Short mmCIF file of C-alpha atoms in Angstrom, two decimals:
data_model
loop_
_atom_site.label_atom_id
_atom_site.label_comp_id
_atom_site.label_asym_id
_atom_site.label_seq_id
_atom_site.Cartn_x
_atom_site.Cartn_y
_atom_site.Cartn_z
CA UNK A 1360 -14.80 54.73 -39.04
CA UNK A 1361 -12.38 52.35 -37.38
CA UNK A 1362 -15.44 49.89 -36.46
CA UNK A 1363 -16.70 49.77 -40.34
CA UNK A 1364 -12.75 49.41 -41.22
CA UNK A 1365 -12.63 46.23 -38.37
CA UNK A 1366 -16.16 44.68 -39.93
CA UNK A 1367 -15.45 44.27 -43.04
CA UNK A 1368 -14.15 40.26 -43.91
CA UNK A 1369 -9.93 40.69 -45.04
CA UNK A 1370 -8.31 38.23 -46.81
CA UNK A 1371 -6.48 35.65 -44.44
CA UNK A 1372 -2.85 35.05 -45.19
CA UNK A 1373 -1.69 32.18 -45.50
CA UNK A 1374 2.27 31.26 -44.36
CA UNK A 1375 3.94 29.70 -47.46
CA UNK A 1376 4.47 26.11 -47.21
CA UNK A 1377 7.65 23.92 -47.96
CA UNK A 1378 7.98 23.66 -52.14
CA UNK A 1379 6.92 20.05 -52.53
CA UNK A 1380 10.64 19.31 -54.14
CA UNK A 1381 12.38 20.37 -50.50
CA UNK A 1382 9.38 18.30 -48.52
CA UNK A 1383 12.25 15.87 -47.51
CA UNK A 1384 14.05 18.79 -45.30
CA UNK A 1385 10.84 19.07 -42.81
CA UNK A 1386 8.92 22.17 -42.43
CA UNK A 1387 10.14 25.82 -43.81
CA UNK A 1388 11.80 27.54 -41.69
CA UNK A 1389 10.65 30.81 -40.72
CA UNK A 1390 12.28 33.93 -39.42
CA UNK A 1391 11.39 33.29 -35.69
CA UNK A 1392 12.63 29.82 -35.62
CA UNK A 1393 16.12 31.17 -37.10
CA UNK A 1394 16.25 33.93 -34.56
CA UNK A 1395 15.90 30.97 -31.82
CA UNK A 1396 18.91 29.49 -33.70
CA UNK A 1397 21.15 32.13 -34.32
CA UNK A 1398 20.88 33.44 -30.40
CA UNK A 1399 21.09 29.62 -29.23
CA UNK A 1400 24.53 29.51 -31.64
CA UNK A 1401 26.40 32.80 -30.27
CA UNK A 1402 25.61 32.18 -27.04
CA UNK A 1403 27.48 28.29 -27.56
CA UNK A 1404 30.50 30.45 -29.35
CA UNK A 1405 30.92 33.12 -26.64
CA UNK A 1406 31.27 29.98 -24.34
CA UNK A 1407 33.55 28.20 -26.68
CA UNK A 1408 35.45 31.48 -26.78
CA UNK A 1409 35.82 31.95 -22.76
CA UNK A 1410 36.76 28.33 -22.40
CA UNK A 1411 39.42 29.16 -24.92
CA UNK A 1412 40.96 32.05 -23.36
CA UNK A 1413 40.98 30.00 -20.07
CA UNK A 1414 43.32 27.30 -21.00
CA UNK A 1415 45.32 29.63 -23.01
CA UNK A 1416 45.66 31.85 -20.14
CA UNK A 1417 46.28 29.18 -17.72
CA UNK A 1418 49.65 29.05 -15.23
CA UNK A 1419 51.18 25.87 -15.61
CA UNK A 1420 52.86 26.00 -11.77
CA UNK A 1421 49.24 26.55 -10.57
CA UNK A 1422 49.02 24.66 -7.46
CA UNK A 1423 45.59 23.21 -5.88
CA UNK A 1424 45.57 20.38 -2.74
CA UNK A 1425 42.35 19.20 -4.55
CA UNK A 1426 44.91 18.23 -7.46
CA UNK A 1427 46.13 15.85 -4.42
CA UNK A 1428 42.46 13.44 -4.46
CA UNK A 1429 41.57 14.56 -8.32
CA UNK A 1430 42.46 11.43 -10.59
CA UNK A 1431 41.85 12.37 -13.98
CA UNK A 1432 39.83 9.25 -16.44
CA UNK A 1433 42.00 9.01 -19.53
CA UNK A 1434 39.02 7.81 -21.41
CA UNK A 1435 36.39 10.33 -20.99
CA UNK A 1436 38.52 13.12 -19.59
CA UNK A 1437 36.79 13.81 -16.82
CA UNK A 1438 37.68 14.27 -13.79
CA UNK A 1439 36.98 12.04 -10.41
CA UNK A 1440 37.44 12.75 -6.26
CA UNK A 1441 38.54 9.96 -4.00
CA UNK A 1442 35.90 10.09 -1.12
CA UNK A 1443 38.20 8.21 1.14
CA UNK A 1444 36.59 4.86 1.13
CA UNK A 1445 38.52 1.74 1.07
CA UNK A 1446 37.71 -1.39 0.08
CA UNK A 1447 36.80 -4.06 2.98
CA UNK A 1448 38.93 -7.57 2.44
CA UNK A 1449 36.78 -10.76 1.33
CA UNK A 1450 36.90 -12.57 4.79
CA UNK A 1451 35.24 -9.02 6.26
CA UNK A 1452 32.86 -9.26 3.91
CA UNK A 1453 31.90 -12.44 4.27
CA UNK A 1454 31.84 -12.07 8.08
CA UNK A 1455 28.80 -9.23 7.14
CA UNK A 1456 27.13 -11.53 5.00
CA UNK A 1457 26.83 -14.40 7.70
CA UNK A 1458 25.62 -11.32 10.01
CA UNK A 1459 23.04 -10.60 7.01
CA UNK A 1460 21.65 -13.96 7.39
CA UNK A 1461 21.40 -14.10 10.65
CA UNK A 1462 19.41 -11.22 10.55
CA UNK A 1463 17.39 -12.69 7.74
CA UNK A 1464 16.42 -15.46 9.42
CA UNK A 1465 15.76 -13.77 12.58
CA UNK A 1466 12.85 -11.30 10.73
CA UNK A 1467 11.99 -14.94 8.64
CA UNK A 1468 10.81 -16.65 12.20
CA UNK A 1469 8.47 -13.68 13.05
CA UNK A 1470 7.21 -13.20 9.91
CA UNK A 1471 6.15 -17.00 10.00
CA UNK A 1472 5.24 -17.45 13.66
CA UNK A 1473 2.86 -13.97 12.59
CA UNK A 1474 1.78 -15.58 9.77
CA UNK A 1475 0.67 -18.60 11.83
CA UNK A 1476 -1.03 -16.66 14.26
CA UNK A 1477 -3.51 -14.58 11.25
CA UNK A 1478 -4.00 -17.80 9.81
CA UNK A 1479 -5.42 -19.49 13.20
CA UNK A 1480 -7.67 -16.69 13.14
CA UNK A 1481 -8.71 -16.36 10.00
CA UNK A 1482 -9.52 -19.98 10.01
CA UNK A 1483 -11.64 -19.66 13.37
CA UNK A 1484 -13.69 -16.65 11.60
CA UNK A 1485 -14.27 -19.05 8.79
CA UNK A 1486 -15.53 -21.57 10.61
CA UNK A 1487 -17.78 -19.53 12.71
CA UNK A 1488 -18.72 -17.57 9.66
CA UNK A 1489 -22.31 -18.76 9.45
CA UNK A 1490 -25.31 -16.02 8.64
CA UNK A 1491 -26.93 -17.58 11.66
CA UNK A 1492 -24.70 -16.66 14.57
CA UNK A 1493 -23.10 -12.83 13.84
CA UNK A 1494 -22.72 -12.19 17.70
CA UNK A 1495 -20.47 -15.35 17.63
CA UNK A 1496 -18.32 -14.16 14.39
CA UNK A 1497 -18.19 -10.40 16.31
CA UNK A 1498 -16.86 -11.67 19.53
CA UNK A 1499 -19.81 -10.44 21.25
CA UNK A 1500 -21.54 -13.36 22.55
CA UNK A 1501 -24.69 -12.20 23.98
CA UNK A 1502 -25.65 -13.11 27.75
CA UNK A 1503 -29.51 -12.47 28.67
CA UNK A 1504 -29.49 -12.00 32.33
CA UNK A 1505 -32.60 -12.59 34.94
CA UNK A 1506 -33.84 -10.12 37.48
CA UNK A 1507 -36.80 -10.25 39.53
CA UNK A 1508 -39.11 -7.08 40.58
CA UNK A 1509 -40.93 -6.99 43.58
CA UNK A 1510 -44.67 -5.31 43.74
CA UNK A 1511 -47.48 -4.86 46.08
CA UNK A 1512 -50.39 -7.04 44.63
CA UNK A 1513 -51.46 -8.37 41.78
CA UNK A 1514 -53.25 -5.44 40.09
CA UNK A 1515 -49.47 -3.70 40.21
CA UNK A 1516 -48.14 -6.95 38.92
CA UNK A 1517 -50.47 -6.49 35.46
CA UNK A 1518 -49.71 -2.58 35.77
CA UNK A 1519 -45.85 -3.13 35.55
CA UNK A 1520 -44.61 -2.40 32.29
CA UNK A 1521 -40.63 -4.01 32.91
CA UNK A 1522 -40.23 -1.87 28.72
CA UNK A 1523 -39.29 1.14 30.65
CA UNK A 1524 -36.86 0.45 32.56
CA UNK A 1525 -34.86 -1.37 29.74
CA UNK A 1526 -36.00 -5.09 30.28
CA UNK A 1527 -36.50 -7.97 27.97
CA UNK A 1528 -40.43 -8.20 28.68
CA UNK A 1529 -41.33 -10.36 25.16
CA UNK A 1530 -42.57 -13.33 27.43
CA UNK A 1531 -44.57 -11.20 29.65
CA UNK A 1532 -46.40 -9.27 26.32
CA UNK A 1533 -46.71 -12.85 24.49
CA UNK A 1534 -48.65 -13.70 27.75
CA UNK A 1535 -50.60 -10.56 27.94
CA UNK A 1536 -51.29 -10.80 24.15
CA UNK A 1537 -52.87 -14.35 24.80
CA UNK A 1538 -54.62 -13.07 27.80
CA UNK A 1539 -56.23 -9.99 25.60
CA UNK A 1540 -57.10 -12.46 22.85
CA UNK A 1541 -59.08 -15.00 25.22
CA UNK A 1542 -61.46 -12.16 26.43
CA UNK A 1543 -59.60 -12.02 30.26
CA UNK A 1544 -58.41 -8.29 29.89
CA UNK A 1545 -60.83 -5.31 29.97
CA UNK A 1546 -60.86 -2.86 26.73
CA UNK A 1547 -58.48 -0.38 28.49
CA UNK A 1548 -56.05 -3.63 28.87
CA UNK A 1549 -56.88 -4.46 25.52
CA UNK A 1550 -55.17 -1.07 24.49
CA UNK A 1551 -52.26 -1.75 27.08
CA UNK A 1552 -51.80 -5.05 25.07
CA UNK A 1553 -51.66 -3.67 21.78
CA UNK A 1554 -49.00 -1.02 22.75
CA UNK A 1555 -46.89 -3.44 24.40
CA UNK A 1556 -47.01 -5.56 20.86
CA UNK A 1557 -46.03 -2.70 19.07
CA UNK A 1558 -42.89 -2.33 21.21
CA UNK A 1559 -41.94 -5.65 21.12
CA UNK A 1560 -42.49 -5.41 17.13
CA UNK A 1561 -39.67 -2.56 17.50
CA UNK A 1562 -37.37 -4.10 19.94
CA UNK A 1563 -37.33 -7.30 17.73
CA UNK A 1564 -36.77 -4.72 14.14
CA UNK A 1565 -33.98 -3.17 16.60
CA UNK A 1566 -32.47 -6.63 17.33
CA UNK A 1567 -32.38 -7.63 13.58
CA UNK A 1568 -31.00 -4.29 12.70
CA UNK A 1569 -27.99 -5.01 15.40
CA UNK A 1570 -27.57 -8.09 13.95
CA UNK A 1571 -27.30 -7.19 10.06
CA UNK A 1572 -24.75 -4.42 11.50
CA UNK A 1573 -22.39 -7.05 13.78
CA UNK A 1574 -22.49 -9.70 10.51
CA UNK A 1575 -21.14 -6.57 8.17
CA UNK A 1576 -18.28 -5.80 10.77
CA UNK A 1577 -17.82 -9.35 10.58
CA UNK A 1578 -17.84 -9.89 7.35
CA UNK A 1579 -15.15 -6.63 6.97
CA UNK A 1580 -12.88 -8.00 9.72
CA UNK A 1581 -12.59 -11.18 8.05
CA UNK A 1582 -11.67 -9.81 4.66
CA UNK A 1583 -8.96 -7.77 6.69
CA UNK A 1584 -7.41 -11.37 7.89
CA UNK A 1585 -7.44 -13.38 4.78
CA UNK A 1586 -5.55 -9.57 3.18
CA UNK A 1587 -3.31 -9.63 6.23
CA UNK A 1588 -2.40 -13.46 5.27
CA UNK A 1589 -1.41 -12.98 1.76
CA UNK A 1590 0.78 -10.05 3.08
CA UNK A 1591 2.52 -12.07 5.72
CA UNK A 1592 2.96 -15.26 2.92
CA UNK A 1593 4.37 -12.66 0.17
CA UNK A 1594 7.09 -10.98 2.88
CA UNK A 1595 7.95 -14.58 4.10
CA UNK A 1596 8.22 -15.40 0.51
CA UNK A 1597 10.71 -12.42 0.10
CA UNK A 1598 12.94 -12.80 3.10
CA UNK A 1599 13.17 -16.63 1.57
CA UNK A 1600 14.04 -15.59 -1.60
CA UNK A 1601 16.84 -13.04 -0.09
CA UNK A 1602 18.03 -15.51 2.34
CA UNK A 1603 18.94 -17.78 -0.11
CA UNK A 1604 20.34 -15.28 -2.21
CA UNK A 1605 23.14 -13.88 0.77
CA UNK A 1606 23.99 -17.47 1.21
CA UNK A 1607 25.11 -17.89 -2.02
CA UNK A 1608 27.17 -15.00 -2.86
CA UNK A 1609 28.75 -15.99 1.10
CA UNK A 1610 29.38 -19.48 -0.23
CA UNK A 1611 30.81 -17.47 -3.43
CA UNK A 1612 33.57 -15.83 -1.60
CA UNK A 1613 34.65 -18.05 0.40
CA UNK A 1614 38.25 -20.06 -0.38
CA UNK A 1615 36.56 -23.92 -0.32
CA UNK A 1616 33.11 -23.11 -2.27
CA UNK A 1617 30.72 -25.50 -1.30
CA UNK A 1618 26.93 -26.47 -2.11
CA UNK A 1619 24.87 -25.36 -5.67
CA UNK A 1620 24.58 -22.75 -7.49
CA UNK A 1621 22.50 -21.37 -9.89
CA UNK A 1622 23.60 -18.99 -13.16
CA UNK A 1623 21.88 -15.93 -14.43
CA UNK A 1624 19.71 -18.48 -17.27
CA UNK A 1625 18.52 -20.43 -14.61
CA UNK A 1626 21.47 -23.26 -14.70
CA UNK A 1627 21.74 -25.18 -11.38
CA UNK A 1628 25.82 -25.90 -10.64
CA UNK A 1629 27.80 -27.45 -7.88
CA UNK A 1630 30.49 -25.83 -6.63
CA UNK A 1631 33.64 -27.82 -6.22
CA UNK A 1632 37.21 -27.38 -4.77
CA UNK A 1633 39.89 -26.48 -7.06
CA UNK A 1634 42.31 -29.85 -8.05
CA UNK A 1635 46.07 -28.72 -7.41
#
C-alpha cells in the first residue's frame, strides 16, 4: 500500500519567494537562516556578558611582572611586549652594510667568472655543432685502432672471419664482395660473401643508429648550456641590481653624503654636503 502511496506524482512545493516590493532587501529569509542568526547572536552576548563581569570584577592592586614589558597603544588599545631588542646606532649599521657589499661583490665575481666559463662552452658546442661530426659535439672522438692476426696459410687467411671476434672487417668484405662478383670465389664462398655483406649492412645501420643517439645527447646538452647561461646572466643581473642598492642606502647614512641618487619616480639626484 505504501509503494502505490510513494508512485503516485505529489504536488512539489514551492518555497515562497521575496514579494517583488521587498526585492531590494535580498532573498527571504527563512527559518533556518534565522536559527543560524539567533545562536550566532547569544553566543556574541554571553561573551559580551563574561567580558563584562571581568572588568567589573577586576582588583585594581592586581600585580603582574608582565605589566613590567606590556606598553599599552593609546590608539588602538591594544596591548604590545618589548622583546628586548635595541636599536643598533647608524655608524654600526653602516659598518654591516659595507660588510653586505663586500659580500655582494664577492658572490658577483663567481657568478661572472661561472658565467664566463658556460659561455666558453656553450660557444665551443656551437661551433662544433654541425650534423656531420656528433662524436666531436659528444666528446667522444672516435679512434679506429689496427691489429694484425696471424694464420697458417692462405686457405685460413680466406676462412678468417675477423666479425667474430669484434673487428672492423668492412675492407676485407668490400674485397671479398669484389672477389665473389669477378667469378674468383667458389658458390660456397659466394654464400660466405653474401653473409659477410649482410653484416656489414648491420654494423653500418648500428653505426648510424649510434650516431643519431650521440647528436640527440648533443643536441640536449647544449640546450642545458645556453639555459645554464641565461641563469648565470639573470643572478649576475640581481646581485648588480642589489649591490647598487646597499651602496646607496650606505652612502644615505652616512654624515658627508656623497655620489647620486635616485627617488622612488625614477629621479636621478646628487647628494651634497649640508652649507653651515
Amino acid at each position: 500500500m505504501s509503494s502505490m502511496r510513494n508512485a503516485v506524482q505529489r504536488r512539489s512545493h514551492k518555497e515562497r519567494a521575496q514579494p517583488t516590493e521587498r526585492s531590494k532587501w535580498g532573498l527571504l529569509e527563512k527559518h533556518k537562516d534565522y536559527s543560524l542568526r539567533a545562536r550566532d547572536h547569544n553566543v556574541k552576548k554571553a561573551r559580551l556578558k563574561a567580558l563584562q563581569a571581568k572588568a567589573r570584577d577586576r582588583n585594581p592592586d592586581e600585580f603582574s611582572f608582565r605589566m613590567l614589558s606590556t606598553t599599552l597603544s593609546s590608539k588602538s588599545g591594544t596591548q604590545s611586549i618589548s622583546r628586548g631588542n635595541e636599536s643598533l646606532s647608524a655608524d654600526t649599521v653602516r659598518l654591516l652594510k659595507t660588510q653586505d657589499i663586500g659580500y655582494l661583490r664577492t658572490a658577483l665575481g663567481k657568478v661572472a667568472a661561472e658565467r664566463k666559463r658556460a659561455e666558453e662552452s656553450y660557444m665551443i658546442g656551437s661551433i662544433h655543432g654541425g650534423e656531420e661530426s656528433p662524436l666531436r659535439i659528444a666528446g667522444v672522438e672516435r679512434k679506429r685502432g689496427n691489429k694484425t692476426i696471424f694464420v697458417n696459410d692462405q686457405d685460413a687467411q680466406k676462412q678468417f672471419n675477423g666479425g667474430l671476434l669484434g673487428f672492423d672487417t668492412t675492407k676485407q668484405e668490400d674485397s671479398q664482395n669484389n672477389q665473389a662478383l669477378h667469378g674468383d670465389f667458389d658458390d660456397n664462398n659466394a654464400t660466405t660473401a653474401h653473409r659477410h655483406a649482410l653484416r656489414s649492412a648491420k654494423l653500418e645501420t648500428r653505426r648510424r643508429a649510434e650516431e643519431a643517439a650521440l647528436l640527440k645527447k648533443a643536441r640536449k646538452s647544449q640546450t642545458s648550456r645556453g639555459t645554464r647561461v641565461e641563469a648565470m646572466k639573470e643572478r649576475e643581473n640581481a646581485l648588480k641590481l642589489a649591490e647598487k642598492e646597499v651602496e646607496m642606502q650606505r652612502l644615505g647614512m652616512g654624515k658627508k653624503r656623497q655620489g647620486i641618487g635616485m627617488n622612488k619616480w625614477g629621479t636621478k639626484f646628487r647628494f651634497r654636503e649640508r652649507r653651515n
